[in-house]
PDB file of C-alpha atoms in Angstrom:
ATOM      1  CA  MET A  27       5.575 117.006  -0.215  1.00  0.00           C
ATOM      2  CA  TYR A  28       7.260 113.456   0.938  1.00  0.00           C
ATOM      3  CA  VAL A  29       6.091 109.777   1.557  1.00  0.00           C
ATOM      4  CA  GLU A  30       6.160 108.128   4.897  1.00  0.00           C
ATOM      5  CA  PHE A  31       5.369 104.208   5.143  1.00  0.00           C
ATOM      6  CA  THR A  32       3.342 102.969   8.593  1.00  0.00           C
ATOM      7  CA  ARG A  33       5.049  99.624   8.026  1.00  0.00           C
ATOM      8  CA  PRO A  34       8.442 100.357   6.430  1.00  0.00           C
ATOM      9  CA  ASP A  35       9.637  97.314   7.605  1.00  0.00           C
ATOM     10  CA  LEU A  36       7.745  95.417   5.243  1.00  0.00           C
ATOM     11  CA  LEU A  37       9.826  97.173   2.425  1.00  0.00           C
ATOM     12  CA  TYR A  38      12.180  94.660   2.886  1.00  0.00           C
ATOM     13  CA  LEU A  39      10.254  92.215   0.512  1.00  0.00           C
ATOM     14  CA  LEU A  40      11.204  93.970  -2.101  1.00  0.00           C
ATOM     15  CA  VAL A  41      14.592  92.279  -2.088  1.00  0.00           C
ATOM     16  CA  LEU A  42      12.336  88.798  -2.556  1.00  0.00           C
ATOM     17  CA  VAL A  43      11.403  90.057  -5.834  1.00  0.00           C
ATOM     18  CA  PRO A  44      14.871  90.227  -7.643  1.00  0.00           C
ATOM     19  CA  VAL A  45      15.405  86.678  -6.224  1.00  0.00           C
ATOM     20  CA  TRP A  46      12.013  85.378  -7.327  1.00  0.00           C
ATOM     21  CA  VAL A  47      13.576  86.735 -10.921  1.00  0.00           C
ATOM     22  CA  LEU A  48      16.811  85.084 -10.651  1.00  0.00           C
ATOM     23  CA  LEU A  49      15.383  81.739 -10.010  1.00  0.00           C
ATOM     24  CA  VAL A  50      12.138  81.966 -12.360  1.00  0.00           C
ATOM     25  CA  TRP A  51      13.441  83.691 -15.301  1.00  0.00           C
ATOM     26  CA  PRO A  52      16.002  80.821 -16.554  1.00  0.00           C
ATOM     27  CA  ARG A  53      12.899  78.518 -16.987  1.00  0.00           C
ATOM     28  CA  ALA A  54      11.262  80.761 -19.566  1.00  0.00           C
ATOM     29  CA  GLY A  55      13.760  79.543 -22.273  1.00  0.00           C
ATOM     30  CA  ARG A  56      12.323  75.932 -21.991  1.00  0.00           C
ATOM     31  CA  ARG A  57       8.477  77.198 -22.402  1.00  0.00           C
ATOM     32  CA  VAL A  58       7.102  77.335 -26.038  1.00  0.00           C
ATOM     33  CA  LEU A  59       6.204  80.532 -27.875  1.00  0.00           C
ATOM     34  CA  TYR A  60       2.926  79.607 -30.058  1.00  0.00           C
ATOM     35  CA  THR A  61       0.710  81.970 -32.016  1.00  0.00           C
ATOM     36  CA  ARG A  62      -2.945  80.873 -32.230  1.00  0.00           C
ATOM     37  CA  GLY A  63      -4.276  80.825 -35.752  1.00  0.00           C
ATOM     38  CA  ASP A  64      -1.392  82.075 -37.555  1.00  0.00           C
ATOM     39  CA  ALA A  65       0.782  80.037 -39.662  1.00  0.00           C
ATOM     40  CA  VAL A  66       4.448  80.400 -37.944  1.00  0.00           C
ATOM     41  CA  ALA A  67       5.990  79.803 -41.599  1.00  0.00           C
ATOM     42  CA  GLY A  68       7.498  82.954 -43.022  1.00  0.00           C
ATOM     43  CA  ARG A  69       6.910  84.923 -40.381  1.00  0.00           C
ATOM     44  CA  PRO A  70       8.726  88.358 -40.706  1.00  0.00           C
ATOM     45  CA  ARG A  71      11.540  89.147 -38.538  1.00  0.00           C
ATOM     46  CA  TRP A  72       9.708  92.296 -36.551  1.00  0.00           C
ATOM     47  CA  ALA A  73       7.147  89.882 -35.743  1.00  0.00           C
ATOM     48  CA  THR A  74       9.705  87.426 -34.057  1.00  0.00           C
ATOM     49  CA  VAL A  75      10.954  90.770 -31.929  1.00  0.00           C
ATOM     50  CA  ARG A  76       7.407  90.888 -30.895  1.00  0.00           C
ATOM     51  CA  ALA A  77       6.634  87.648 -30.200  1.00  0.00           C
ATOM     52  CA  GLY A  78       9.771  88.172 -27.937  1.00  0.00           C
ATOM     53  CA  LEU A  79       8.212  91.166 -26.093  1.00  0.00           C
ATOM     54  CA  PHE A  80       5.126  89.365 -25.606  1.00  0.00           C
ATOM     55  CA  LEU A  81       7.160  86.780 -24.234  1.00  0.00           C
ATOM     56  CA  LEU A  82       8.768  88.931 -21.568  1.00  0.00           C
ATOM     57  CA  ALA A  83       5.713  91.045 -20.805  1.00  0.00           C
ATOM     58  CA  PRO A  84       3.931  89.057 -19.013  1.00  0.00           C
ATOM     59  CA  ARG A  85       6.951  88.485 -16.779  1.00  0.00           C
ATOM     60  CA  LEU A  86       7.527  92.563 -16.289  1.00  0.00           C
ATOM     61  CA  LEU A  87       4.028  93.055 -15.294  1.00  0.00           C
ATOM     62  CA  ARG A  88       4.235  90.036 -12.923  1.00  0.00           C
ATOM     63  CA  ILE A  89       7.256  91.812 -11.160  1.00  0.00           C
ATOM     64  CA  LEU A  90       5.910  95.117 -11.013  1.00  0.00           C
ATOM     65  CA  GLY A  91       2.273  94.024  -9.755  1.00  0.00           C
ATOM     66  CA  ILE A  92       4.013  92.093  -6.928  1.00  0.00           C
ATOM     67  CA  ALA A  93       6.316  94.967  -6.199  1.00  0.00           C
ATOM     68  CA  SER A  94       2.982  97.553  -6.062  1.00  0.00           C
ATOM     69  CA  LEU A  95       1.713  94.893  -3.641  1.00  0.00           C
ATOM     70  CA  VAL A  96       4.278  95.093  -0.951  1.00  0.00           C
ATOM     71  CA  VAL A  97       4.829  99.007  -1.275  1.00  0.00           C
ATOM     72  CA  ALA A  98       0.814  98.814  -0.378  1.00  0.00           C
ATOM     73  CA  LEU A  99       1.408  96.425   2.492  1.00  0.00           C
ATOM     74  CA  ALA A 100       4.056  99.120   3.822  1.00  0.00           C
ATOM     75  CA  GLY A 101       1.273 101.671   4.099  1.00  0.00           C
ATOM     76  CA  PRO A 102       2.084 104.426   2.103  1.00  0.00           C
ATOM     77  CA  VAL A 103       1.161 108.188   2.810  1.00  0.00           C
ATOM     78  CA  ARG A 104       1.724 111.279   1.046  1.00  0.00           C
ATOM     79  CA  ILE A 105       2.067 113.827   3.352  1.00  0.00           C
ATOM     80  CA  GLU A 106       1.895 117.700   2.349  1.00  0.00           C
ATOM     81  CA  THR A 107       3.023 120.651   4.205  1.00  0.00           C
ATOM     82  CA  VAL A 108       1.465 123.583   3.812  1.00  0.00           C
ATOM     83  CA  GLU A 109       1.018 127.055   5.764  1.00  0.00           C
ATOM     84  CA  GLU A 110      -2.150 128.167   7.145  1.00  0.00           C
ATOM     85  CA  LEU A 111      -3.369 131.693   8.229  1.00  0.00           C
ATOM     86  CA  THR A 112      -5.116 131.288  11.963  1.00  0.00           C
ATOM     87  CA  THR A 113      -5.610 133.385  14.757  1.00  0.00           C
ATOM     88  CA  GLU A 114      -4.666 132.949  18.099  1.00  0.00           C
ATOM     89  CA  GLY A 115      -6.548 133.879  21.058  1.00  0.00           C
ATOM     90  CA  LYS A 116      -5.144 134.395  24.433  1.00  0.00           C
ATOM     91  CA  GLY A 117      -6.092 133.140  27.941  1.00  0.00           C
ATOM     92  CA  ILE A 118      -7.567 135.710  29.944  1.00  0.00           C
ATOM     93  CA  GLY A 119      -8.933 135.649  33.565  1.00  0.00           C
ATOM     94  CA  LEU A 120     -11.670 138.042  34.289  1.00  0.00           C
ATOM     95  CA  VAL A 121     -11.541 138.768  38.118  1.00  0.00           C
ATOM     96  CA  VAL A 122     -14.933 140.682  39.204  1.00  0.00           C
ATOM     97  CA  ASP A 123     -15.250 142.134  42.625  1.00  0.00           C
ATOM     98  CA  LEU A 124     -18.377 140.916  44.847  1.00  0.00           C
ATOM     99  CA  SER A 125     -17.694 143.126  47.736  1.00  0.00           C
ATOM    100  CA  SER A 126     -20.606 144.181  49.552  1.00  0.00           C
ATOM    101  CA  SER A 127     -19.639 148.334  48.375  1.00  0.00           C
ATOM    102  CA  MET A 128     -20.219 146.544  44.785  1.00  0.00           C
ATOM    103  CA  LEU A 129     -24.070 147.366  45.644  1.00  0.00           C
ATOM    104  CA  ALA A 130     -23.440 151.156  45.800  1.00  0.00           C
ATOM    105  CA  GLU A 131     -25.805 152.711  42.987  1.00  0.00           C
ATOM    106  CA  ASP A 132     -23.642 155.840  42.090  1.00  0.00           C
ATOM    107  CA  MET A 133     -23.024 154.968  38.238  1.00  0.00           C
ATOM    108  CA  GLY A 134     -25.882 157.347  36.558  1.00  0.00           C
ATOM    109  CA  ASP A 135     -29.687 156.108  36.668  1.00  0.00           C
ATOM    110  CA  ARG A 136     -29.093 154.481  39.891  1.00  0.00           C
ATOM    111  CA  VAL A 137     -27.703 151.797  38.473  1.00  0.00           C
ATOM    112  CA  SER A 138     -25.185 149.500  40.815  1.00  0.00           C
ATOM    113  CA  ARG A 139     -21.894 149.239  39.972  1.00  0.00           C
ATOM    114  CA  ILE A 140     -21.979 145.404  40.185  1.00  0.00           C
ATOM    115  CA  GLU A 141     -24.645 145.878  37.511  1.00  0.00           C
ATOM    116  CA  VAL A 142     -22.462 148.036  35.275  1.00  0.00           C
ATOM    117  CA  ALA A 143     -19.300 145.890  35.873  1.00  0.00           C
ATOM    118  CA  ARG A 144     -21.503 142.330  34.731  1.00  0.00           C
ATOM    119  CA  GLU A 145     -22.951 143.935  31.619  1.00  0.00           C
ATOM    120  CA  ALA A 146     -19.669 145.428  30.713  1.00  0.00           C
ATOM    121  CA  ALA A 147     -18.033 141.949  31.018  1.00  0.00           C
ATOM    122  CA  VAL A 148     -20.466 140.365  29.120  1.00  0.00           C
ATOM    123  CA  ARG A 149     -20.127 142.500  25.927  1.00  0.00           C
ATOM    124  CA  PHE A 150     -15.971 142.159  26.378  1.00  0.00           C
ATOM    125  CA  THR A 151     -16.536 138.338  26.874  1.00  0.00           C
ATOM    126  CA  ARG A 152     -18.577 138.331  23.218  1.00  0.00           C
ATOM    127  CA  ARG A 153     -15.863 140.208  21.511  1.00  0.00           C
ATOM    128  CA  ARG A 154     -13.026 137.387  22.145  1.00  0.00           C
ATOM    129  CA  PRO A 155     -14.406 134.172  20.239  1.00  0.00           C
ATOM    130  CA  PHE A 156     -10.752 133.373  20.329  1.00  0.00           C
ATOM    131  CA  ASP A 157      -9.931 133.066  23.964  1.00  0.00           C
ATOM    132  CA  GLU A 158      -9.924 130.805  26.642  1.00  0.00           C
ATOM    133  CA  LEU A 159     -11.551 132.372  29.252  1.00  0.00           C
ATOM    134  CA  SER A 160     -11.939 132.442  32.965  1.00  0.00           C
ATOM    135  CA  LEU A 161     -13.918 133.746  35.573  1.00  0.00           C
ATOM    136  CA  VAL A 162     -13.237 134.559  39.406  1.00  0.00           C
ATOM    137  CA  GLY A 163     -15.549 136.263  41.628  1.00  0.00           C
ATOM    138  CA  PHE A 164     -13.896 137.786  44.914  1.00  0.00           C
ATOM    139  CA  GLY A 165     -14.628 139.572  48.169  1.00  0.00           C
ATOM    140  CA  GLY A 166     -12.975 138.297  51.536  1.00  0.00           C
ATOM    141  CA  GLU A 167     -12.057 134.776  49.618  1.00  0.00           C
ATOM    142  CA  ALA A 168     -11.778 134.109  45.738  1.00  0.00           C
ATOM    143  CA  LEU A 169     -14.195 131.958  43.846  1.00  0.00           C
ATOM    144  CA  THR A 170     -13.779 130.258  40.603  1.00  0.00           C
ATOM    145  CA  ARG A 171     -16.974 131.054  38.797  1.00  0.00           C
ATOM    146  CA  VAL A 172     -16.028 129.382  35.535  1.00  0.00           C
ATOM    147  CA  PRO A 173     -12.990 127.521  34.580  1.00  0.00           C
ATOM    148  CA  PRO A 174     -10.715 127.808  31.653  1.00  0.00           C
ATOM    149  CA  THR A 175     -13.145 127.177  28.435  1.00  0.00           C
ATOM    150  CA  THR A 176     -13.096 128.573  24.749  1.00  0.00           C
ATOM    151  CA  ASP A 177     -17.111 128.712  25.106  1.00  0.00           C
ATOM    152  CA  ALA A 178     -18.091 132.379  25.695  1.00  0.00           C
ATOM    153  CA  GLU A 179     -21.525 132.018  26.095  1.00  0.00           C
ATOM    154  CA  LEU A 180     -20.582 129.371  29.296  1.00  0.00           C
ATOM    155  CA  ILE A 181     -18.431 132.703  30.554  1.00  0.00           C
ATOM    156  CA  THR A 182     -21.263 134.892  29.852  1.00  0.00           C
ATOM    157  CA  GLN A 183     -23.883 132.903  31.971  1.00  0.00           C
ATOM    158  CA  GLY A 184     -21.414 132.656  34.740  1.00  0.00           C
ATOM    159  CA  VAL A 185     -20.911 136.800  34.388  1.00  0.00           C
ATOM    160  CA  GLU A 186     -24.429 137.419  34.601  1.00  0.00           C
ATOM    161  CA  SER A 187     -24.919 134.899  37.762  1.00  0.00           C
ATOM    162  CA  LEU A 188     -22.483 136.970  39.743  1.00  0.00           C
ATOM    163  CA  GLU A 189     -24.042 138.213  42.890  1.00  0.00           C
ATOM    164  CA  ILE A 190     -22.760 139.998  46.458  1.00  0.00           C
ATOM    165  CA  GLN A 191     -23.739 137.239  48.521  1.00  0.00           C
ATOM    166  CA  LEU A 192     -21.460 134.370  46.725  1.00  0.00           C
ATOM    167  CA  VAL A 193     -18.603 135.311  48.838  1.00  0.00           C
ATOM    168  CA  ARG A 194     -17.940 136.644  52.379  1.00  0.00           C
ATOM    169  CA  ASP A 195     -17.394 140.319  52.393  1.00  0.00           C
ATOM    170  CA  GLY A 196     -13.984 141.515  52.069  1.00  0.00           C
ATOM    171  CA  THR A 197     -11.648 142.752  49.221  1.00  0.00           C
ATOM    172  CA  ASP A 198      -9.007 140.195  48.957  1.00  0.00           C
ATOM    173  CA  ILE A 199      -6.928 141.188  45.377  1.00  0.00           C
ATOM    174  CA  SER A 200      -3.889 139.166  46.079  1.00  0.00           C
ATOM    175  CA  GLY A 201      -6.226 136.485  47.052  1.00  0.00           C
ATOM    176  CA  ALA A 202      -8.206 136.823  43.526  1.00  0.00           C
ATOM    177  CA  VAL A 203      -5.147 137.431  41.527  1.00  0.00           C
ATOM    178  CA  LEU A 204      -3.441 134.149  42.858  1.00  0.00           C
ATOM    179  CA  THR A 205      -6.677 132.210  42.039  1.00  0.00           C
ATOM    180  CA  ALA A 206      -6.682 133.670  38.483  1.00  0.00           C
ATOM    181  CA  ILE A 207      -3.057 133.238  37.598  1.00  0.00           C
ATOM    182  CA  ALA A 208      -4.106 129.343  39.044  1.00  0.00           C
ATOM    183  CA  ARG A 209      -6.655 129.263  36.484  1.00  0.00           C
ATOM    184  CA  LEU A 210      -4.419 130.529  33.817  1.00  0.00           C
ATOM    185  CA  LEU A 211      -1.505 128.177  34.532  1.00  0.00           C
ATOM    186  CA  GLU A 212      -4.308 124.913  34.034  1.00  0.00           C
ATOM    187  CA  SER A 213      -4.059 125.953  30.268  1.00  0.00           C
ATOM    188  CA  ASP A 214      -1.227 126.114  27.866  1.00  0.00           C
ATOM    189  CA  ARG A 215      -2.725 129.785  26.214  1.00  0.00           C
ATOM    190  CA  GLU A 216      -0.001 132.434  25.991  1.00  0.00           C
ATOM    191  CA  PRO A 217       0.124 134.990  26.702  1.00  0.00           C
ATOM    192  CA  ARG A 218      -1.967 134.811  29.592  1.00  0.00           C
ATOM    193  CA  VAL A 219      -3.668 138.325  31.016  1.00  0.00           C
ATOM    194  CA  VAL A 220      -5.999 138.940  34.320  1.00  0.00           C
ATOM    195  CA  VAL A 221      -8.151 141.461  33.732  1.00  0.00           C
ATOM    196  CA  LEU A 222      -9.113 142.962  37.538  1.00  0.00           C
ATOM    197  CA  LEU A 223     -12.058 144.599  38.402  1.00  0.00           C
ATOM    198  CA  THR A 224     -12.664 146.156  41.937  1.00  0.00           C
ATOM    199  CA  ASP A 225     -13.931 149.313  44.297  1.00  0.00           C
ATOM    200  CA  GLY A 226     -12.156 148.863  47.126  1.00  0.00           C
ATOM    201  CA  ALA A 227      -8.521 149.114  48.435  1.00  0.00           C
ATOM    202  CA  HIS A 228      -6.981 145.295  49.553  1.00  0.00           C
ATOM    203  CA  ASN A 229      -7.471 144.397  53.035  1.00  0.00           C
ATOM    204  CA  GLY A 230      -6.426 140.622  52.818  1.00  0.00           C
ATOM    205  CA  VAL A 231      -3.958 139.396  55.304  1.00  0.00           C
ATOM    206  CA  GLU A 232      -2.103 136.687  53.202  1.00  0.00           C
ATOM    207  CA  MET A 233       0.248 138.310  50.728  1.00  0.00           C
ATOM    208  CA  PRO A 234       0.616 141.779  49.860  1.00  0.00           C
ATOM    209  CA  PRO A 235      -0.575 142.488  46.293  1.00  0.00           C
ATOM    210  CA  LEU A 236       2.726 143.800  45.266  1.00  0.00           C
ATOM    211  CA  VAL A 237       4.399 140.290  46.134  1.00  0.00           C
ATOM    212  CA  THR A 238       1.620 138.963  44.281  1.00  0.00           C
ATOM    213  CA  ALA A 239       1.922 140.930  41.297  1.00  0.00           C
ATOM    214  CA  ARG A 240       6.164 140.145  41.197  1.00  0.00           C
ATOM    215  CA  ALA A 241       4.736 136.394  40.827  1.00  0.00           C
ATOM    216  CA  ALA A 242       2.601 136.957  38.301  1.00  0.00           C
ATOM    217  CA  ALA A 243       5.162 138.732  36.490  1.00  0.00           C
ATOM    218  CA  ALA A 244       7.693 135.903  37.091  1.00  0.00           C
ATOM    219  CA  LEU A 245       5.024 133.620  35.303  1.00  0.00           C
ATOM    220  CA  GLY A 246       4.340 135.720  32.397  1.00  0.00           C
ATOM    221  CA  VAL A 247       0.791 136.686  33.444  1.00  0.00           C
ATOM    222  CA  ARG A 248       0.078 140.718  32.641  1.00  0.00           C
ATOM    223  CA  ILE A 249      -2.327 142.152  34.599  1.00  0.00           C
ATOM    224  CA  HIS A 250      -5.020 144.824  33.700  1.00  0.00           C
ATOM    225  CA  ALA A 251      -6.363 146.796  36.905  1.00  0.00           C
ATOM    226  CA  ILE A 252      -9.810 148.632  36.680  1.00  0.00           C
ATOM    227  CA  SER A 253     -10.973 151.003  39.494  1.00  0.00           C
ATOM    228  CA  VAL A 254     -14.280 151.761  39.832  1.00  0.00           C
ATOM    229  CA  LEU A 255     -15.282 154.822  41.391  1.00  0.00           C
ATOM    230  CA  SER A 256     -18.195 157.009  41.898  1.00  0.00           C
ATOM    231  CA  ALA A 257     -17.882 160.783  40.548  1.00  0.00           C
ATOM    232  CA  ASP A 258     -17.525 162.198  43.962  1.00  0.00           C
ATOM    233  CA  GLU A 259     -14.590 159.657  44.555  1.00  0.00           C
ATOM    234  CA  THR A 260     -12.680 160.453  40.958  1.00  0.00           C
ATOM    235  CA  ALA A 261     -12.990 164.433  42.016  1.00  0.00           C
ATOM    236  CA  LEU A 262     -11.642 163.730  45.943  1.00  0.00           C
ATOM    237  CA  GLY A 263     -10.379 167.716  46.923  1.00  0.00           C
ATOM    238  CA  PRO A 264      -8.532 169.381  49.642  1.00  0.00           C
ATOM    239  CA  ASN A 265     -11.935 168.874  51.332  1.00  0.00           C
ATOM    240  CA  ALA A 266     -12.036 165.464  51.605  1.00  0.00           C
ATOM    241  CA  THR A 267     -11.641 163.693  54.757  1.00  0.00           C
ATOM    242  CA  ALA A 268      -8.147 161.885  55.825  1.00  0.00           C
ATOM    243  CA  GLY A 269     -10.047 158.862  55.517  1.00  0.00           C
ATOM    244  CA  ARG A 270     -11.338 158.762  52.178  1.00  0.00           C
ATOM    245  CA  LEU A 271      -7.884 160.169  50.832  1.00  0.00           C
ATOM    246  CA  ARG A 272      -6.121 157.731  52.186  1.00  0.00           C
ATOM    247  CA  LEU A 273      -8.240 154.913  50.965  1.00  0.00           C
ATOM    248  CA  ALA A 274      -8.309 156.593  47.634  1.00  0.00           C
ATOM    249  CA  ARG A 275      -4.275 156.422  47.762  1.00  0.00           C
ATOM    250  CA  ASP A 276      -3.883 152.811  48.931  1.00  0.00           C
ATOM    251  CA  ARG A 277      -6.196 151.812  46.257  1.00  0.00           C
ATOM    252  CA  GLU A 278      -4.517 153.639  43.384  1.00  0.00           C
ATOM    253  CA  THR A 279      -0.992 152.403  45.022  1.00  0.00           C
ATOM    254  CA  VAL A 280      -1.918 148.707  44.522  1.00  0.00           C
ATOM    255  CA  LEU A 281      -3.836 148.720  41.286  1.00  0.00           C
ATOM    256  CA  GLN A 282      -1.277 150.883  39.635  1.00  0.00           C
ATOM    257  CA  GLY A 283       1.607 148.122  40.963  1.00  0.00           C
ATOM    258  CA  LEU A 284      -0.293 145.216  39.867  1.00  0.00           C
ATOM    259  CA  ALA A 285      -0.652 147.032  36.250  1.00  0.00           C
ATOM    260  CA  GLY A 286       2.778 148.318  36.201  1.00  0.00           C
ATOM    261  CA  LEU A 287       5.011 145.534  37.789  1.00  0.00           C
ATOM    262  CA  THR A 288       3.489 142.820  35.178  1.00  0.00           C
ATOM    263  CA  GLY A 289       3.499 145.197  32.142  1.00  0.00           C
ATOM    264  CA  GLY A 290      -0.254 145.934  32.343  1.00  0.00           C
ATOM    265  CA  ARG A 291      -2.556 149.063  32.239  1.00  0.00           C
ATOM    266  CA  TYR A 292      -4.400 150.822  35.155  1.00  0.00           C
ATOM    267  CA  PHE A 293      -7.560 152.250  34.548  1.00  0.00           C
ATOM    268  CA  ARG A 294     -10.461 154.432  36.611  1.00  0.00           C
ATOM    269  CA  ALA A 295     -14.134 154.276  35.737  1.00  0.00           C
ATOM    270  CA  SER A 296     -17.008 156.435  37.161  1.00  0.00           C
ATOM    271  CA  THR A 297     -19.676 155.414  34.548  1.00  0.00           C
ATOM    272  CA  ALA A 298     -21.157 152.593  32.534  1.00  0.00           C
ATOM    273  CA  SER A 299     -19.934 154.281  29.373  1.00  0.00           C
ATOM    274  CA  ALA A 300     -16.229 154.696  30.564  1.00  0.00           C
ATOM    275  CA  LEU A 301     -16.494 151.034  31.505  1.00  0.00           C
ATOM    276  CA  ASP A 302     -17.182 149.733  28.155  1.00  0.00           C
ATOM    277  CA  SER A 303     -14.446 152.324  26.565  1.00  0.00           C
ATOM    278  CA  ILE A 304     -11.641 150.832  29.166  1.00  0.00           C
ATOM    279  CA  TYR A 305     -12.833 147.488  27.930  1.00  0.00           C
ATOM    280  CA  SER A 306     -12.993 148.330  24.339  1.00  0.00           C
ATOM    281  CA  GLU A 307      -8.978 149.555  24.815  1.00  0.00           C
ATOM    282  CA  ILE A 308      -7.930 146.608  26.698  1.00  0.00           C
ATOM    283  CA  ASP A 309      -9.614 144.545  23.828  1.00  0.00           C
ATOM    284  CA  GLU A 310      -7.483 146.395  21.520  1.00  0.00           C
ATOM    285  CA  ILE A 311      -4.213 145.837  23.571  1.00  0.00           C
ATOM    286  CA  GLU A 312      -5.144 142.193  23.828  1.00  0.00           C
ATOM    287  CA  ALA A 313      -6.017 141.762  20.244  1.00  0.00           C
ATOM    288  CA  PRO A 314      -5.522 138.240  18.989  1.00  0.00           C
ATOM    289  CA  VAL A 315      -2.369 137.485  17.174  1.00  0.00           C
ATOM    290  CA  GLN A 316      -2.688 136.216  13.292  1.00  0.00           C
ATOM    291  CA  ARG A 317       0.154 133.718  12.557  1.00  0.00           C
ATOM    292  CA  LEU A 318       0.927 131.414   9.106  1.00  0.00           C
ATOM    293  CA  VAL A 319       0.861 127.647  11.065  1.00  0.00           C
ATOM    294  CA  PRO A 320       2.530 125.166   9.345  1.00  0.00           C
ATOM    295  CA  GLN A 321      -0.444 122.009   8.664  1.00  0.00           C
ATOM    296  CA  GLU A 322       0.217 118.353   7.227  1.00  0.00           C
ATOM    297  CA  ASN A 323      -2.030 117.166   5.122  1.00  0.00           C
ATOM    298  CA  ARG A 324      -2.070 113.142   5.221  1.00  0.00           C
ATOM    299  CA  GLU A 325      -3.369 111.162   2.057  1.00  0.00           C
ATOM    300  CA  ALA A 326      -2.909 107.447   2.476  1.00  0.00           C
ATOM    301  CA  ASP A 327      -2.102 105.976  -0.706  1.00  0.00           C
ATOM    302  CA  ARG A 328      -2.307 102.320   0.035  1.00  0.00           C
ATOM    303  CA  PRO A 329      -5.739 101.740  -2.056  1.00  0.00           C
ATOM    304  CA  TRP A 330      -3.756 103.277  -5.296  1.00  0.00           C
ATOM    305  CA  PHE A 331      -1.039 101.000  -4.741  1.00  0.00           C
ATOM    306  CA  PHE A 332      -3.345  98.234  -4.249  1.00  0.00           C
ATOM    307  CA  LEU A 333      -5.384  98.761  -7.180  1.00  0.00           C
ATOM    308  CA  LEU A 334      -2.016  99.432  -9.549  1.00  0.00           C
ATOM    309  CA  SER A 335      -1.325  95.665  -8.296  1.00  0.00           C
ATOM    310  CA  LEU A 336      -4.400  94.423  -9.469  1.00  0.00           C
ATOM    311  CA  ALA A 337      -4.387  96.438 -12.352  1.00  0.00           C
ATOM    312  CA  LEU A 338      -0.808  95.218 -13.150  1.00  0.00           C
ATOM    313  CA  LEU A 339      -1.455  91.344 -12.646  1.00  0.00           C
ATOM    314  CA  GLY A 340      -4.770  91.497 -14.668  1.00  0.00           C
ATOM    315  CA  ALA A 341      -3.031  92.831 -17.563  1.00  0.00           C
ATOM    316  CA  GLU A 342      -0.788  89.515 -17.325  1.00  0.00           C
ATOM    317  CA  LEU A 343      -3.534  87.390 -17.469  1.00  0.00           C
ATOM    318  CA  LEU A 344      -5.051  89.196 -20.136  1.00  0.00           C
ATOM    319  CA  LEU A 345      -1.797  88.874 -22.152  1.00  0.00           C
ATOM    320  CA  ARG A 346      -1.137  85.535 -21.508  1.00  0.00           C
ATOM    321  CA  GLY A 347      -4.716  84.797 -22.627  1.00  0.00           C
ATOM    322  CA  SER A 348      -4.480  86.856 -26.081  1.00  0.00           C
ATOM    323  CA  ARG A 349      -3.474  85.683 -29.328  1.00  0.00           C
ATOM    324  CA  TRP A 350       0.178  85.001 -28.151  1.00  0.00           C
ATOM    325  CA  GLY A 351       0.573  82.725 -25.345  1.00  0.00           C
ATOM    326  CA  VAL A 352       3.519  81.111 -23.517  1.00  0.00           C
ATOM    327  CA  LEU A 353       3.145  77.437 -22.768  1.00  0.00           C
ATOM    328  CA  PRO A 354       2.862  75.704 -20.690  1.00  0.00           C
TER     329      PRO A 354
END
C-alpha cells in the first residue's frame, strides 16, 4: 500500500508552516498566562509546568491543523494493490458455410446440414460466456453477420438467422477466413481463433487457402476446420467416381492445411451428434484461462485530513477557551 497526491505541488506549502512558527512563536512571551477562578499565589511547581504546556498546546494544535489542511488540499489517495482471480476469454470467429450444398438433408432424420450447423453453433456459443465472438457467413463471398462482441445472445441470434440466400453461391474459404481474421484483429483479445465449418472444397480465385493459412499463422491466429460430410461421403470406397474422390481429396487437403499450418485441428462430422462432439472438443481445447491479475484499489483520503484539520483547530479553540487561556 502506498499514497499518491493528485496535487503534489501543493505540499510545498508545508514549508510555510515552520516560517509561520518562526515569525509568530517569539511573540508568545509577550502574552500573559492567567487562570480563571484560581489564585495564582501559592501554586505548586507542577501546576506551573502544566500551565506552560497549556501555553504551548494551542500553538502546536494550530500547526498540526494547518499542516493537515495543506495535505488535504494536495489530495492524498491511498492505493492498495491486490491480486484478483479472473477468467480471461479469447477472441473467436465463427465461420459458417452458406453455400447451396448446405441444404442437403443427409444429417439424419431428414435434417439439413445448415440446420445442424446452426444448432451446434448456438450450443457452442452459449458455452463461451467469457469470449469475444464474431460471426461470418460465406459462400462465393464472405459476409460479417455479427462483429466482435461479448454479448453471446447477439451471436446466438446471428447464428439462428443464417440463411443460404444471404450470400452468392460458392465456397470461397480463403475469403471467409481472411474476413474472420480482419474481425478478430479489431479486438485486443488473445489468443485469436477461427472455427471454420464447411461442406465443400475451395473454389475461390483470389487467394489460395494455404497462403491464407500462412498469413493467419503469422498473425497468431489458430484455425480449427470442420468438414461436414454425409455418411456416404465419409465412406468413399474404391467404387467412388474420380470426381467425387478428387473433390474429397481437395477438401481434405485444404482444411487440413489450414488447421495444420496454424496449430489448429481438423475434424470431420457426418451426424448432428458428431458435430456437437467436435464443438465440445474445441470448447475444451480453447478453454478460458484463469489468471491472477493485479488490481489497484484507490481510496481518497482528502475528507479524513479535512476532518482532522477541523478537529485540531477546534481543539485549539476549546483549549484557549478553557480555564487556562492566553492573553491577548
